[in-house]
Short mmCIF file of C-alpha atoms in Angstrom, two decimals:
data_model
loop_
_atom_site.label_atom_id
_atom_site.label_comp_id
_atom_site.label_asym_id
_atom_site.label_seq_id
_atom_site.Cartn_x
_atom_site.Cartn_y
_atom_site.Cartn_z
CA MET A 1 102.03 -268.95 56.69
CA PHE A 2 100.25 -271.72 59.29
CA ALA A 3 96.96 -269.62 59.87
CA GLU A 4 97.20 -268.83 56.48
CA ASN A 5 97.45 -272.18 54.96
CA LEU A 6 94.16 -273.74 57.32
CA ILE A 7 92.24 -270.45 56.64
CA GLN A 8 92.73 -270.87 52.92
CA LEU A 9 92.25 -274.61 52.56
CA ARG A 10 89.04 -274.45 54.53
CA LYS A 11 87.37 -272.25 52.53
CA LEU A 12 88.54 -273.79 49.85
CA HIS A 13 87.11 -277.08 50.65
CA GLN A 14 83.77 -274.54 51.86
CA MET A 15 83.96 -275.51 55.27
CA SER A 16 83.25 -273.62 58.34
CA GLN A 17 85.06 -273.74 61.37
CA GLU A 18 82.75 -275.53 63.25
CA GLU A 19 82.68 -278.29 60.50
CA LEU A 20 86.35 -278.86 60.62
CA ALA A 21 86.43 -278.40 63.97
CA ASP A 22 84.25 -281.79 64.57
CA ARG A 23 86.34 -283.23 61.98
CA ILE A 24 89.26 -283.16 63.86
CA GLN A 25 87.56 -283.25 67.07
CA VAL A 26 88.62 -280.05 68.95
CA SER A 27 86.20 -276.96 69.49
CA ARG A 28 85.74 -274.43 67.06
CA GLN A 29 87.48 -271.82 69.33
CA THR A 30 90.36 -273.90 69.41
CA LEU A 31 90.15 -273.91 65.72
CA SER A 32 89.71 -270.12 65.76
CA LYS A 33 92.44 -269.79 67.65
CA TYR A 34 94.77 -271.66 65.24
CA GLU A 35 93.37 -269.64 62.43
CA THR A 36 94.49 -266.13 64.07
CA GLY A 37 97.54 -267.72 65.17
CA GLU A 38 97.04 -267.24 68.68
CA SER A 39 97.54 -271.52 69.33
CA LEU A 40 99.16 -274.03 67.49
CA PRO A 41 97.84 -277.29 67.36
CA ASP A 42 99.49 -280.70 68.43
CA ILE A 43 100.85 -282.55 65.39
CA GLU A 44 98.46 -285.11 66.15
CA LYS A 45 96.03 -282.63 64.60
CA CYS A 46 98.26 -281.56 62.46
CA LYS A 47 98.15 -284.52 60.86
CA ARG A 48 94.45 -284.70 61.27
CA LEU A 49 94.37 -281.65 59.49
CA ALA A 50 96.42 -282.10 56.72
CA ASP A 51 94.63 -285.66 56.05
CA VAL A 52 90.73 -283.62 55.86
CA PHE A 53 93.10 -281.47 53.43
CA ASN A 54 95.00 -284.21 51.33
CA VAL A 55 97.71 -282.40 51.60
CA THR A 56 101.32 -282.71 53.76
CA VAL A 57 101.66 -281.64 57.30
CA ASP A 58 104.67 -280.21 55.52
CA ASP A 59 102.95 -278.15 53.01
CA LEU A 60 100.10 -277.22 55.86
CA ILE A 61 102.56 -275.68 58.13
CA ASN A 62 105.81 -274.50 55.26
CA TYR A 63 103.75 -273.66 51.96
CA GLU A 64 104.12 -270.57 51.40
CA LYS A 65 102.72 -268.92 47.90
CA LYS A 66 104.83 -267.93 45.40
CA ASP A 67 105.03 -264.00 44.05
CA GLY A 68 102.56 -263.06 41.35
CA LEU A 69 101.49 -266.96 41.00
CA GLY A 70 98.40 -266.83 42.90
CA LEU A 71 99.20 -271.09 43.71
CA GLU A 72 97.67 -272.54 47.07
CA VAL A 73 98.88 -275.08 48.73
CA PRO A 74 98.97 -278.45 46.76
CA PRO A 75 97.44 -281.73 47.33
CA LYS A 76 100.05 -284.30 48.26
CA GLY A 77 102.34 -285.60 45.58
CA LYS A 78 101.56 -282.66 43.79
CA HIS A 79 104.72 -279.53 43.50
CA ILE A 80 105.00 -276.02 42.69
CA PHE A 81 108.27 -275.22 41.79
CA GLY A 82 108.10 -272.12 40.66
CA MET A 83 108.87 -270.73 37.35
CA VAL A 84 111.43 -270.97 35.11
CA LYS A 85 112.63 -268.76 31.92
CA VAL A 86 113.24 -270.29 28.78
CA GLY A 87 116.18 -269.45 26.77
CA GLU A 88 116.82 -268.56 23.34
CA LYS A 89 117.29 -271.84 22.10
CA GLY A 90 114.68 -273.09 23.85
CA GLN A 91 116.37 -274.19 26.79
CA ILE A 92 115.30 -273.88 31.10
CA VAL A 93 116.79 -274.63 34.16
CA ILE A 94 114.57 -277.26 36.36
CA PRO A 95 114.82 -276.00 40.00
CA ALA A 96 117.46 -277.55 42.17
CA LYS A 97 113.85 -279.20 44.24
CA ALA A 98 112.43 -280.72 41.42
CA ARG A 99 115.50 -282.49 40.12
CA LYS A 100 116.10 -283.53 43.92
CA ILE A 101 112.29 -285.24 44.15
CA PHE A 102 112.18 -286.34 40.88
CA ASP A 103 115.86 -288.14 40.48
CA ILE A 104 117.43 -285.75 38.10
CA HIS A 105 121.01 -285.49 37.17
CA PRO A 106 123.43 -284.19 34.58
CA GLY A 107 123.50 -286.68 31.49
CA ASP A 108 119.70 -288.22 32.65
CA ARG A 109 117.66 -287.93 28.91
CA LEU A 110 114.17 -286.62 29.25
CA ILE A 111 111.39 -287.46 26.68
CA ILE A 112 109.05 -284.01 26.34
CA LEU A 113 105.70 -285.15 25.55
CA GLY A 114 102.73 -282.39 25.07
CA ASP A 115 98.98 -282.16 24.95
CA GLU A 116 97.90 -278.79 23.02
CA GLY A 117 95.07 -278.63 25.70
CA GLN A 118 96.78 -279.47 28.95
CA GLY A 119 100.43 -278.39 28.45
CA ILE A 120 103.86 -280.03 28.09
CA ALA A 121 105.39 -282.62 30.61
CA MET A 122 108.29 -284.04 31.27
CA ILE A 123 109.10 -287.91 32.01
CA LYS A 124 112.80 -289.85 32.39
CA GLU A 125 113.14 -292.17 29.65
CA LYS A 126 113.96 -294.55 32.38
CA GLY A 127 110.92 -294.00 33.47
CA LEU A 128 108.91 -293.82 30.14
CA LEU A 129 110.63 -297.39 28.83
CA ASP A 130 109.75 -299.03 32.06
CA LEU A 131 106.38 -298.39 31.98
CA LEU A 132 106.23 -299.33 28.21
CA LYS A 133 107.31 -302.59 29.23
CA SER A 134 105.62 -303.12 32.17
CA ALA A 135 102.10 -302.07 29.89
CA LYS A 136 103.63 -304.39 27.58
CA GLU A 137 103.87 -307.61 29.95
CA GLN A 138 100.57 -306.96 31.22
CA MET A 139 99.01 -307.69 27.35
CA ASN A 140 100.65 -310.83 26.64
#
């Protein structure tokens, strides 16, 4: 996973092995060994790599492409939870990881937002109300 993610991120950012090696202060040969899986970087180098690509160390090391989605390692703070299937009445099941990260529990109320050009988004009712309250306070 790590080697594949490193190669994908380096190519996505259009960097040569030499350029990336310079940025994280290793030789090109060392970086090449990271990409072939011949060796692994220490935690400090992992942190530098994650910072260069604006991803988390965890995603750099552990991220696995979801089958059929073709999605790459997401930037920090962005998540790919997989696919959900819409039921007959329009219901979906929010993946457990998403519920944990966004602190969503049974009985919580979600507001569904939509933009025909961008898609659908969900926000917790309390989150939107807090946002509106803050905006109103800033206007006064």
